[in-house]
Coordinates of C-alpha atoms and ligand atoms in Angstrom, one line a residue:
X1 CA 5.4 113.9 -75.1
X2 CA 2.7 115.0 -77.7
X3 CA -0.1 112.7 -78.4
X4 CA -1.2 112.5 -81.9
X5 CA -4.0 111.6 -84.4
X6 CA -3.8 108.4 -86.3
X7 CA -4.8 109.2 -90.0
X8 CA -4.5 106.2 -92.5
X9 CA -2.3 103.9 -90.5
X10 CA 0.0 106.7 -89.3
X11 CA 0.9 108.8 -86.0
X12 CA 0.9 112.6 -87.0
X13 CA 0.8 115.9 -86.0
X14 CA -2.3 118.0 -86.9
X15 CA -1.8 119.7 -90.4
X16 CA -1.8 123.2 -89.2
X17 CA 0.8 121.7 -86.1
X18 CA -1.7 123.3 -83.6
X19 CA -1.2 122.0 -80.2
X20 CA -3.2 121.9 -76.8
X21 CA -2.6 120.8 -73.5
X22 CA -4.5 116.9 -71.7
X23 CA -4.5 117.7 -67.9
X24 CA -5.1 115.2 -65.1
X25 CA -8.2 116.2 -63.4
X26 CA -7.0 114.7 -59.9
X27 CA -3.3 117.0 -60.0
X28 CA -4.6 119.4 -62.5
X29 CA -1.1 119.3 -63.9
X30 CA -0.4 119.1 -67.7
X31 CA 0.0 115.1 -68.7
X32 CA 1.3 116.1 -72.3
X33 CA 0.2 117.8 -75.7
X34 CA -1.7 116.6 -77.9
X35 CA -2.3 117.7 -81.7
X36 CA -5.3 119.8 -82.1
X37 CA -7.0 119.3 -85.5
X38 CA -9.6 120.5 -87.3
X39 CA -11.6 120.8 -91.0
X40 CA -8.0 119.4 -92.9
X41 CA -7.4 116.8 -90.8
X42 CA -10.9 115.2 -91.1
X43 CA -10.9 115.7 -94.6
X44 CA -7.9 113.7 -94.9
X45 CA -9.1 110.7 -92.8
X46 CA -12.3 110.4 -94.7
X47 CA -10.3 110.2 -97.7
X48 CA -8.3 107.6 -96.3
X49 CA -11.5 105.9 -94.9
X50 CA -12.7 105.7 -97.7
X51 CA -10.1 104.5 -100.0
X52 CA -9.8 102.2 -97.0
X53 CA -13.4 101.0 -97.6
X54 CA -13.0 99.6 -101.1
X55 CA -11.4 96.7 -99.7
X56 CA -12.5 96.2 -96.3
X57 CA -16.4 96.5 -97.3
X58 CA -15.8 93.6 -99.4
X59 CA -14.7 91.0 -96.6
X60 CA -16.1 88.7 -95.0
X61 CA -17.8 89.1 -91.4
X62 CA -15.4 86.0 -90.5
X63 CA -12.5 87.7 -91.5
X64 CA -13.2 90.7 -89.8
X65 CA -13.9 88.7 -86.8
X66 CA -10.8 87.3 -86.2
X67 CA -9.4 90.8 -86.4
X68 CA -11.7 92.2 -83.5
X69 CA -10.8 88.9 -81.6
X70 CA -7.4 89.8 -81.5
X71 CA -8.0 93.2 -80.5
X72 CA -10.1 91.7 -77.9
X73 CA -6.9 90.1 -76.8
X74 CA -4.3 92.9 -77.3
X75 CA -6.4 95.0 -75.0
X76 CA -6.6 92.2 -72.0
X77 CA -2.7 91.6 -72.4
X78 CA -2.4 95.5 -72.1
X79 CA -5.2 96.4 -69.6
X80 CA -2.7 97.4 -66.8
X81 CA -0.8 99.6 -69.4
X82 CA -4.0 101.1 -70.9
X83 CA -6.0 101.7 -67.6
X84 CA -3.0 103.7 -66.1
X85 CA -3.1 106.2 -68.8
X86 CA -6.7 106.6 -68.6
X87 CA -6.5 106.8 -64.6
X88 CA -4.1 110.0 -65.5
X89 CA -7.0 111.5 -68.7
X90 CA -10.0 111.1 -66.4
X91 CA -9.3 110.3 -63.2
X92 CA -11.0 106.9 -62.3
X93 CA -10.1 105.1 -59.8
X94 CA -7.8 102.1 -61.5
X95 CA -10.2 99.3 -60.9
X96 CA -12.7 100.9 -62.9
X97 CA -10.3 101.8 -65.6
X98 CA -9.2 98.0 -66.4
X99 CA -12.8 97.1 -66.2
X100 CA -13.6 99.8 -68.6
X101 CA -10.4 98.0 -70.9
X102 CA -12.4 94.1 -70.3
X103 CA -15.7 95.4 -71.3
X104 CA -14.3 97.0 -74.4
X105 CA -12.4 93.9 -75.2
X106 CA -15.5 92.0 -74.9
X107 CA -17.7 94.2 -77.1
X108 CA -14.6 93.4 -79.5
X109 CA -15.3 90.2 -79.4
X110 CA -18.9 90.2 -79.4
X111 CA -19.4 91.8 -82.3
X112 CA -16.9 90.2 -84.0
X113 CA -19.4 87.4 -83.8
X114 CA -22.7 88.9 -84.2
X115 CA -21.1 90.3 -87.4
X116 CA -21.4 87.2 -88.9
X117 CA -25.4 87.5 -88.5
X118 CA -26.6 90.4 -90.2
X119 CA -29.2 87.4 -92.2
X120 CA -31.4 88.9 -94.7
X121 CA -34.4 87.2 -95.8
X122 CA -36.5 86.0 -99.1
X123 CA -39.7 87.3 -99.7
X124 CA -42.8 85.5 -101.0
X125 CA -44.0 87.8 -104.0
X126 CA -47.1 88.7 -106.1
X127 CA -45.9 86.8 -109.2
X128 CA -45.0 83.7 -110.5
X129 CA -41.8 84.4 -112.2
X130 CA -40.3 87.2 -110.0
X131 CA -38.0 86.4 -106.4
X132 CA -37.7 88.9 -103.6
X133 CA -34.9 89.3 -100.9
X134 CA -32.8 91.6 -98.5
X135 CA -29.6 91.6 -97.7
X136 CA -27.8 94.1 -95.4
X137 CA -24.7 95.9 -96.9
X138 CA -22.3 98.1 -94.7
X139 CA -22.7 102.0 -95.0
X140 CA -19.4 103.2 -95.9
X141 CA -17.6 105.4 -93.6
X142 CA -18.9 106.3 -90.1
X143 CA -17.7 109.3 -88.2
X144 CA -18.2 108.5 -84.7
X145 CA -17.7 111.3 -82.0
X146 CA -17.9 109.8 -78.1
X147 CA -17.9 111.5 -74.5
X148 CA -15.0 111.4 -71.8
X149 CA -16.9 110.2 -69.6
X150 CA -16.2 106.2 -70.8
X151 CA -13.1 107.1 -72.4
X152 CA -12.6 103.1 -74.0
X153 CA -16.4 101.8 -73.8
X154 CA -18.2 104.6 -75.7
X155 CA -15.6 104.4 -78.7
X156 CA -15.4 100.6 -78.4
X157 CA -19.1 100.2 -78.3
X158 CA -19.5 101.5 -81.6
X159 CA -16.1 101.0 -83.4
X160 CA -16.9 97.1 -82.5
X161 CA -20.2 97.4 -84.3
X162 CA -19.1 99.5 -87.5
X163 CA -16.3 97.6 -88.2
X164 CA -17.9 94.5 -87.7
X165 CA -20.6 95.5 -90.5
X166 CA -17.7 96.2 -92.7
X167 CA -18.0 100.2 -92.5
X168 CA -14.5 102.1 -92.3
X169 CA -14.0 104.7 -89.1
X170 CA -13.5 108.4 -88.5
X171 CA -13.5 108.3 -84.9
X172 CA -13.4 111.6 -82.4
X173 CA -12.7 111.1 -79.1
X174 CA -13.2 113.3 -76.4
X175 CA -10.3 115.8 -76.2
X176 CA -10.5 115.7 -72.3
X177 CA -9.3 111.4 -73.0
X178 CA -8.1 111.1 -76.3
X179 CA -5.5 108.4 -74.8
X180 CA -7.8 105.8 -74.2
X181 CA -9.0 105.7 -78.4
X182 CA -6.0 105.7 -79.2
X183 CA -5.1 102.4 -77.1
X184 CA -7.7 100.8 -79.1
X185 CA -6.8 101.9 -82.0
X186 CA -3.4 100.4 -81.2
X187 CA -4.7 97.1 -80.6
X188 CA -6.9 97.0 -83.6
X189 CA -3.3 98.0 -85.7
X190 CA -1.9 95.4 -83.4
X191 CA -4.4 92.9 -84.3
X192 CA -4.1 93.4 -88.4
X193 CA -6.5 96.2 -89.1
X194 CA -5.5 97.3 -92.1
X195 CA -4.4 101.1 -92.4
X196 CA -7.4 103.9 -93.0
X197 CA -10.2 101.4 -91.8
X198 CA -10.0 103.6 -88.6
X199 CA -8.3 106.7 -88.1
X200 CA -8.5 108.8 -84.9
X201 CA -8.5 112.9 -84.6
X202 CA -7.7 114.8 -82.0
X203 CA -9.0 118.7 -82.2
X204 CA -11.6 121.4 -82.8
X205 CA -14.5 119.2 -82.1
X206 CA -16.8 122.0 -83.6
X207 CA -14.4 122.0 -87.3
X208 CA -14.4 118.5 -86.9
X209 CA -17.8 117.4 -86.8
X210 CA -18.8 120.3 -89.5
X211 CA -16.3 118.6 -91.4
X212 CA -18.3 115.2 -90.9
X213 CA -21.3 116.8 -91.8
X214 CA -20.6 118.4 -94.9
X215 CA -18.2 115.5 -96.5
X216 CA -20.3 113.8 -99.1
X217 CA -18.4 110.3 -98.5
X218 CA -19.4 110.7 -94.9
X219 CA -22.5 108.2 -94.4
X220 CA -23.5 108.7 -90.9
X221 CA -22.1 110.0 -87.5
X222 CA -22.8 108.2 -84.6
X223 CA -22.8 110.7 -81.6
X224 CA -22.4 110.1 -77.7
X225 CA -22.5 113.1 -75.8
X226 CA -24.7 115.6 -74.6
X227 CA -28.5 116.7 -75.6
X228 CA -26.9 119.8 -76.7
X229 CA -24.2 118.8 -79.2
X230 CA -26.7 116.0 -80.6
X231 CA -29.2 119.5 -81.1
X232 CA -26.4 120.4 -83.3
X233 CA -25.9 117.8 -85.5
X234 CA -29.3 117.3 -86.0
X235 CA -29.5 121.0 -87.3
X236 CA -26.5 120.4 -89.4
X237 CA -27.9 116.9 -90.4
X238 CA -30.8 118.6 -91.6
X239 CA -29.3 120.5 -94.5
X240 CA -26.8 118.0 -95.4
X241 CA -29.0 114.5 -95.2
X242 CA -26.5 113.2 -93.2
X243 CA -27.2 109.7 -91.3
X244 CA -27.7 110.4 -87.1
X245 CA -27.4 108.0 -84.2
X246 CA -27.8 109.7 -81.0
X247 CA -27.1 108.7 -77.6
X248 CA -27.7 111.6 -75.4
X249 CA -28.2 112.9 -71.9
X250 CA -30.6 111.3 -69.4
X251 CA -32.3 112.2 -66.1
X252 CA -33.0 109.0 -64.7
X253 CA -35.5 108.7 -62.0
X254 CA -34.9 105.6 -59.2
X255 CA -38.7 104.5 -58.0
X256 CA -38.6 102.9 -54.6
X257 CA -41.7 101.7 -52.8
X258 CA -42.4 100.7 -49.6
X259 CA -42.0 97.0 -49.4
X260 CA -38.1 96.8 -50.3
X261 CA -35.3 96.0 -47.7
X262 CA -34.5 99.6 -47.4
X263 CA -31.0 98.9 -45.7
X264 CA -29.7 97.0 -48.6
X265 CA -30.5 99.1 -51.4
X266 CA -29.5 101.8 -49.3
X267 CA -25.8 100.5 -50.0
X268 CA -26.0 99.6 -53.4
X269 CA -27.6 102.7 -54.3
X270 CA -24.7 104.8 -53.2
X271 CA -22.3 103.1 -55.3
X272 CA -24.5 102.9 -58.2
X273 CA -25.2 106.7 -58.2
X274 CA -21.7 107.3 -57.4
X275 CA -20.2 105.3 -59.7
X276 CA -17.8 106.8 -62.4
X277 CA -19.1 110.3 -59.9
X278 CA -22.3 110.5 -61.5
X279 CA -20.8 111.5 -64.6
X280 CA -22.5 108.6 -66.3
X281 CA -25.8 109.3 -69.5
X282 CA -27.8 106.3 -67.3
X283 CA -27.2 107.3 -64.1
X284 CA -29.7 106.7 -61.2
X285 CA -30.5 110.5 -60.4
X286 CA -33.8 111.2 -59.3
X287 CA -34.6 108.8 -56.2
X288 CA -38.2 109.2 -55.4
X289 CA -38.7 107.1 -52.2
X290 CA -42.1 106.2 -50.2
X291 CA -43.3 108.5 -48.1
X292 CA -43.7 105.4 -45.3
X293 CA -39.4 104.7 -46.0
X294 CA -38.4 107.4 -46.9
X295 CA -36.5 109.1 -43.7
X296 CA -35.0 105.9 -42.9
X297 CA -33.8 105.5 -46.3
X298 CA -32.2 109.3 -45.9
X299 CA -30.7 108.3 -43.0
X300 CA -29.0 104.9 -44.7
X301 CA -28.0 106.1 -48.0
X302 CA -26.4 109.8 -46.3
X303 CA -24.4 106.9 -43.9
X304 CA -23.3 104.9 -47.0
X305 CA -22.2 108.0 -49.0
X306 CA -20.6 109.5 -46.2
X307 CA -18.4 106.3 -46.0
X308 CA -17.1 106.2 -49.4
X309 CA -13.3 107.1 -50.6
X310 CA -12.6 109.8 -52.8
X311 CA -9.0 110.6 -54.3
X312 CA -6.6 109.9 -56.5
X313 CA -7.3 107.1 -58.7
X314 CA -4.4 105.6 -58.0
X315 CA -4.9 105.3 -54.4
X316 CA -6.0 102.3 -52.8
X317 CA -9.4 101.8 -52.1
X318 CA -10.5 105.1 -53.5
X319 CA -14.0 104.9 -55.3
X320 CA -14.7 108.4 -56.3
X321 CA -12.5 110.3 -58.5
X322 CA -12.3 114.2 -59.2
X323 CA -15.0 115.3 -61.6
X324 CA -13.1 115.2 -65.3
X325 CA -12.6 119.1 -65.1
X326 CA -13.1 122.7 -64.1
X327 CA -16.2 123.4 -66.0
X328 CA -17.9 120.2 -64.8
X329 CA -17.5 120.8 -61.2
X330 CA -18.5 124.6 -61.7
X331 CA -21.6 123.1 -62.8
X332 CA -22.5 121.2 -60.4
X333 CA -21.7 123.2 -57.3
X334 CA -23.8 125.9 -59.0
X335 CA -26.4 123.5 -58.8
X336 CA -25.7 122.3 -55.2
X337 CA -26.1 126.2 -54.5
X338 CA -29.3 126.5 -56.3
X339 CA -30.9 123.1 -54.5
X340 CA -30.1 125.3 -51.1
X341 CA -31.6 128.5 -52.2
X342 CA -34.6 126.5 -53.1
X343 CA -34.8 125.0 -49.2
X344 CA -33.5 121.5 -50.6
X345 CA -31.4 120.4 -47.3
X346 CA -27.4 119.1 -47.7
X347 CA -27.7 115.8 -45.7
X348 CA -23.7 115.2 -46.3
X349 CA -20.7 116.0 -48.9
X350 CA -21.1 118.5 -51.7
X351 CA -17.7 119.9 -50.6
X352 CA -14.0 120.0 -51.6
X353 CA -12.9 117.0 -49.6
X354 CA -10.8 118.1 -46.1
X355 CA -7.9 115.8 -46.8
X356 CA -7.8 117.3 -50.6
X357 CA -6.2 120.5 -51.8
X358 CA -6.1 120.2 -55.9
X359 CA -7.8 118.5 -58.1
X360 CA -11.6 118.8 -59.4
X361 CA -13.1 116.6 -56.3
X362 CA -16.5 117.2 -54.6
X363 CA -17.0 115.2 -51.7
X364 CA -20.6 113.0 -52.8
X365 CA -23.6 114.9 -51.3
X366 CA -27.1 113.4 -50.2
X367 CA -30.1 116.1 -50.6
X368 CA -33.3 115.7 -48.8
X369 CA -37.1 117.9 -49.4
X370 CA -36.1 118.3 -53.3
X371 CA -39.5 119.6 -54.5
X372 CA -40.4 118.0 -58.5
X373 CA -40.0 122.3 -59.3
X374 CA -35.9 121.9 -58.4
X375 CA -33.1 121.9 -60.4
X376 CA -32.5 118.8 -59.3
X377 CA -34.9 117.6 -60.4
X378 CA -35.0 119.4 -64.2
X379 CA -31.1 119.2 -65.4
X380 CA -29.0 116.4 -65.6
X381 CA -26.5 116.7 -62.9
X382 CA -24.0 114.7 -64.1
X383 CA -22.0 114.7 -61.2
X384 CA -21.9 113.3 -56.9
X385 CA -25.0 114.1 -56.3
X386 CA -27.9 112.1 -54.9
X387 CA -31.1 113.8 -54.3
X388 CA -34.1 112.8 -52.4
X389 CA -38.1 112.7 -53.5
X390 CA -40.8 111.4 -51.9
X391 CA -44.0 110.3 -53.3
X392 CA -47.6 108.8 -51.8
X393 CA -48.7 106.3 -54.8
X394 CA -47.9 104.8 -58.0
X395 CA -49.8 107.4 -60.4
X396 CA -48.4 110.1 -58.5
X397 CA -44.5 108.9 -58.8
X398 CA -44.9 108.2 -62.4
X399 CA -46.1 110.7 -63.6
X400 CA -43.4 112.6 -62.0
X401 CA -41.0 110.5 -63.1
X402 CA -41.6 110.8 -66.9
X403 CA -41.8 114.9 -66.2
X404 CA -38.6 115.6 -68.3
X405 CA -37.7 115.8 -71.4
X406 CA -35.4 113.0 -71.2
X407 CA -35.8 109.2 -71.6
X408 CA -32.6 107.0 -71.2
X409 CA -33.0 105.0 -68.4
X410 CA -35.5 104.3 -65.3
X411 CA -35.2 101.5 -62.0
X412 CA -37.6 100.7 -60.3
X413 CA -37.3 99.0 -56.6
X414 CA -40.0 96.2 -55.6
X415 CA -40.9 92.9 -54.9
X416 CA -44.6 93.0 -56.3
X417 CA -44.6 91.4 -59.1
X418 CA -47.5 93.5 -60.6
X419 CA -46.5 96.9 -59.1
X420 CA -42.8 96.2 -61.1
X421 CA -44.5 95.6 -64.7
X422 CA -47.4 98.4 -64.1
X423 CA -44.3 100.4 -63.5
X424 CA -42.5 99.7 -66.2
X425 CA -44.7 99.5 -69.0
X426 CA -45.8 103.5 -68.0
X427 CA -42.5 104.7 -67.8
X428 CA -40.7 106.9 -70.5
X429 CA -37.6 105.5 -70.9
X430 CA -35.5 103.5 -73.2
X431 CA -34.0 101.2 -70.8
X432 CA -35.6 99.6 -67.3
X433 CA -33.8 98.2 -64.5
X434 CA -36.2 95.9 -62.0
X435 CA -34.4 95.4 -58.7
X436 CA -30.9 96.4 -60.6
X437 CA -28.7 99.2 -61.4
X438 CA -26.9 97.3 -64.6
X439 CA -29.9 97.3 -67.6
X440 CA -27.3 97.1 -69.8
X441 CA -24.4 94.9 -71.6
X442 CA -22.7 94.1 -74.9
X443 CA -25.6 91.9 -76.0
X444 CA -28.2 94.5 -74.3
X445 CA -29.9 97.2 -77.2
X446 CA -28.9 101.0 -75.2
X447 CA -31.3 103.5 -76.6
X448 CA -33.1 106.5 -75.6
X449 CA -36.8 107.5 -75.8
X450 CA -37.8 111.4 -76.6
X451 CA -34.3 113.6 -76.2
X452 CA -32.4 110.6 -74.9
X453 CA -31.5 110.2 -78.7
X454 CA -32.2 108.0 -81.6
X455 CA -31.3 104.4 -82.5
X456 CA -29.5 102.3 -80.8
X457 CA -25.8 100.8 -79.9
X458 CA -24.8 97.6 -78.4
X459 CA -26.7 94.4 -79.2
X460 CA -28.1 93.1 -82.1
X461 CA -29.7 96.5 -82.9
X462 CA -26.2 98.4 -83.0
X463 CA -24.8 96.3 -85.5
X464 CA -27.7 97.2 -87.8
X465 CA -27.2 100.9 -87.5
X466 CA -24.3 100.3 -89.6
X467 CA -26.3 98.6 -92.3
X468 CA -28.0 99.6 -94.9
X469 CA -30.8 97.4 -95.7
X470 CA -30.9 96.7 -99.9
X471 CA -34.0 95.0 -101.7
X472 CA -32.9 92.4 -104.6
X473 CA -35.7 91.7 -106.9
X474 CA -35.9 89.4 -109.9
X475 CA -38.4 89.3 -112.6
X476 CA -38.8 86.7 -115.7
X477 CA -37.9 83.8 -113.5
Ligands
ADP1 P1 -20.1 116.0 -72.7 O1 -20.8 117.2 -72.1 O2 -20.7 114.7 -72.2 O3 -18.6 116.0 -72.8 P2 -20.3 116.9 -75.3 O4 -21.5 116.7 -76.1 O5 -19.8 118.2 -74.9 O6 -20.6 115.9 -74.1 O7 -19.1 116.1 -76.0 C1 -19.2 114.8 -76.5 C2 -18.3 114.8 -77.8 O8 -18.8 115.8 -78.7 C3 -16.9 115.2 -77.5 O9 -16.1 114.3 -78.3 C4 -16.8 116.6 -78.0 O10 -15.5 117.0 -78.4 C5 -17.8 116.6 -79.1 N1 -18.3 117.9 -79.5 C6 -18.4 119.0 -78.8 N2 -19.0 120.0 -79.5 C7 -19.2 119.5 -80.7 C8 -19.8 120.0 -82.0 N3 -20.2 121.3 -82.1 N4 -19.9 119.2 -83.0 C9 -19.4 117.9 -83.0 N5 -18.9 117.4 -81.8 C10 -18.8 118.1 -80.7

C-alpha cells in the first residue's frame, strides 16, 4: 500500500515518484509507503489552491458551513475506521485516538458556525459627507504545517478555521502521521469540498515549507511544531514577508501549594502529565510542590505512575503508548541520564518496560531533588517524564516558574481564592489552568507568550488569523 498526497481533488504519487517508509512506533515494523514530495509538488498544490480560491473565497460563510458540518459527520460515522489507522502512525492508545477524531469533528462544526461571524463594524468619522467601515476578507491560500503529536486535532484545528474564513489550504502533515490528514481530507471531499480548496503533501518537510515561503500566492503559513522549526520560518519569513502563526514548544510549570487535597491531584496529575506520553506543547512538566507536601505528594504521584498501563494501543486498558519514534525516545533517555548525573533521584519508570521487547516504550518515570539548574527543568521533555520541585513561597515559585524562555501554558493548584489570581496574573504564560489540567477547547483562544509562538488558533481569535481586516471609506456622501 502507498499512501499518497492529495493535490487538487486527486490521490497521487509525488512528482519525482520518491517514496519513504510510515512505521508503527509500538512494532517498529513498516505500515506502508508513502509519497515523499518536495518543491514541485507544493508548487503544484498552491496552484491548484489558488485557482481553487477564486470561487470558494467568494461564498458564503453559510455555505461553507454546511460543508464543515458534514465533515463533522463523516468523521463521527468513521471514527472507529480513522482512529485504528492512527493507533498504527502514532501509537495511542485507541480511546484517545477516536477522541482525537470527536474533537476534530467538533472544531468542524464549530467553526463552521463562528464563520458566519467574522462582523465588521461602521465607524463614526471626522466629516459630514464621508462613511467609514471594516469588513474582514479571507487571505487567500494558507499553507499549514502541523506536528505528529495530534495527528487529526492540530490539522483540524486550523483547516476548520481557514476554510471557514473562506481561505483555500496547502496542508503538511507530519510525515511520522500523514494518515490521519488525510482522513480529514476524505471527509471534507466526502462532505462536498470542492477539489483544490485543500490539498495535502506528503515529503521533504524542509523543500516543502521553503516552497511555502517563497511562493508569492502563498499568504501565510500557519505552523505547529517545535521552537526550532518556527526559528526557521521566521528567518525565511523575514526575507520573503510571508504571514506567521506560531504555535510552538512549551515548558509548562504545575504550582501546587500547601492547602490542596494532595491525594487527589496526586491521581489526576499522573494522567494529565502522562497523557498522549508527555508528547503534548501544553503539557504539565515542571511540578513545583510545597515544601510542607511535597514528600507525600512524591510518594502519591510515584504510586499512581507506577500503576499505569503501557503498550500497544490496541490493548485493553493500556494508557501510555510508545513514544512516536527512535529519535524521540533517544532524547529523552539522554535526558533521564543527565537528571541522574545531576543527583536528581529516579523515584520509578524511565525504563524499557519488562513485559516489552520492541517498540519505542519508556516505562513513565517520577524524579525527585530536580534543582531549577537541571535539564529538567530548562528543555522541554516532551516525553513520560514527571519531575519534582519544591519551593517555600509564592514569589519564590514564580519567579521560578516564568524562568524559561517559554510561555504556553501554566496550572496552578489551590483553593485560596486570592493566592489563585495573584498567581495567575504574574505568570508568563498564554494559557492558565486553576484547579484543572484542560485550559483549552474549540471555543477556547490557544496561544503562546514569548517563544511559545505568535497568534492564536481555536476560538474566536483563530478564525481571525485567517482574515484580513479591509477599511471601506466613502467620501461626498
Ligand atoms: P516536532 O519536533 O514536534 O515534530 P517539528 O517542528 O520537527 O516538531 O515538526 C513539525 C512539523 O514541521 C512537521 O510537519 C515537520 O515535517 C515540519 N518541519 C520540519 N522541519 C521543517 C522545516 N525546515 N520547514 C518547514 N517545516 C518543517
Amino acid at each position: 500500500m502507498e499512501v499518497k498526497q492529495f493535490i487538487n481533488g486527486q490521490l497521487v504519487n509525488a512528482i519525482n515518484n520518491g517514496s519513504t517508509q510510515l512505521i508503527n512506533p509500538a512494532t517498529e515494523e513498516v505500515i506502508s509507503n508513502i509519497s515523499f514530495g518536495d518543491k514541485a509538488d507544493c508548487n503544484a498544490a498552491i496552484d491548484a489552491a489558488k485557482e481553487a480560491f477564486k470561487t470558494w473565497g467568494k461564498t458564503t460563510p453559510y455555505f461553507r458551513a454546511e460543508i464543515l458540518k458534514k465533515a463533522a459527520q463523516y468523521i463521527r460515522d468513521n471514527v472507529v475506521a480513522f482512529a485504528t489507522d492512527m493507533v498504527n502512525e502514532s501509537g495511542k492508545p485507541l480511546a484517545e485516538a477516536k477522541g482525537e477524531f470527536m474533537v476534530a469533528a467538533n472544531l468542524f462544526e464549530w467553526y463552521a458556525e463562528e464563520g458566519k461571524r467574522a462582523y465588521g463594524k461602521t465607524i463614526p468619522t471626522n466629516r459630514i459627507d464621508k462613511r467609514s467601515f471594516t469588513q474582514w476578507q479571507p487571505m487567500g491560500v494558507i499553507g499549514i504545517i502541523t506536528a505528529w503529536n495530534f495527528p487529526a486535532y492540530n490539522p483540524a484545528r486550523a483547516w476548520a478555521a481557514a476554510l471557514a474564513a473562506g481561505c483555500s489550504v496547502v496542508a503538511k502533515p507530519s510525515e511520522f502521521t500523514p494518515m490521519a490528514g488525510l482522513h480529514l481530507a476524505k471527509a471534507l471531499t466526502e462532505a462536498g469540498l470542492p477539489a483544490g480548496v485543500l490539498n495535502v503533501l506528503t515529503g521533504d518537510a524542509a523543500l516543502i515549507g521553503d516552497a511555502m515561503l517563497q511562493h508569492p500566492q502563498l499568504k501565510k503559513i500557519s505552523f505547529t511544531g517545535s521552537t526550532r522549526v518556527g526559528k526557521i520560518l521566521m528567518d525565511g519569513a523575514s526575507k520573503t514577508h510571508t504571514r506567521l502563526s506560531l504555535e510552538l514548544g512549551g515548558n509548562a510549570p504545575v504550582i501546587i501549594y500547601s492547602d490542596v487535597d494532595v491525594q487527589a491531584i496526586a491521581k489526576t496529575a499522573a494522567l494529565a502529565r502522562f497523557r498522549n506520553n508527555g508528547q503534548v506543547c501544553i503539557a504539565p512538566q515542571r511540578f513545583y510542590v510545597h515544601e510542607k507536601i511535597y514528600q507525600e505528594f512524591a510518594t502519591a504521584v510515584s504510586l499512581q505512575v507506577a500503576q499505569l498501563k503501557v503498550g500497544n494501543g490496541f490493548d485493553e486498558g493500556v494508557q501510555l503508548g510508545p513514544l512516536i519514534n527512535a529519535k524521540q525516545k533517544e532524547s529523552v533517555n539522554e535526558l533521564l541520564i543527565n537528571a541522574a548525573k545531576e543527583n536528581a533521584t529516579i523515584l520509578t519508570g524511565g525504563k524499557m518496560p519488562d513485559h516489552l521487547s520492541k517498540g519505542y516504550f519508556i516505562q513513565p518515570a517520577v524524579v525527585a531533588d530536580v534543582e531549577q539548574s537541571s535539564v529538567l527543568a530548562n528543555n522541554e521533555i516532551f516525553g513520560p517524564v514527571l519531575p519534582l520541585f519544591s519551593f517555600n513561597n509564592m514569589d519564590e515559585v514564580i519567579a521560578k516558574a516564568n524562568d524559561t524562555p517559554y510561555g504556553l501554558s501554566a496550572y496552578i493548584f489551590t483553593n485560596l481564592l486570592k493566592t489563585a489570581f495573584n498567581t495567575a496574573e504574574q505568570l508568563e504564560f498564554g494559557m492558565v489552568g486553576i484547579n484543572e489540567w484542560t485550559p483549552h477547547g474549540a471555543e477556547l483562544p490557544f496561544g503562546g507568550w514569548k517563544q511559545s509562538g505568535q497568534g492564536h488558533e481555536s476560538g474566536s481569535e483563530g478564525l481571525y488569523e485567517y482574515l484580513e481586516l479591509k477599511l471601506v471609506s466613502m467620501g461626498g456622501i
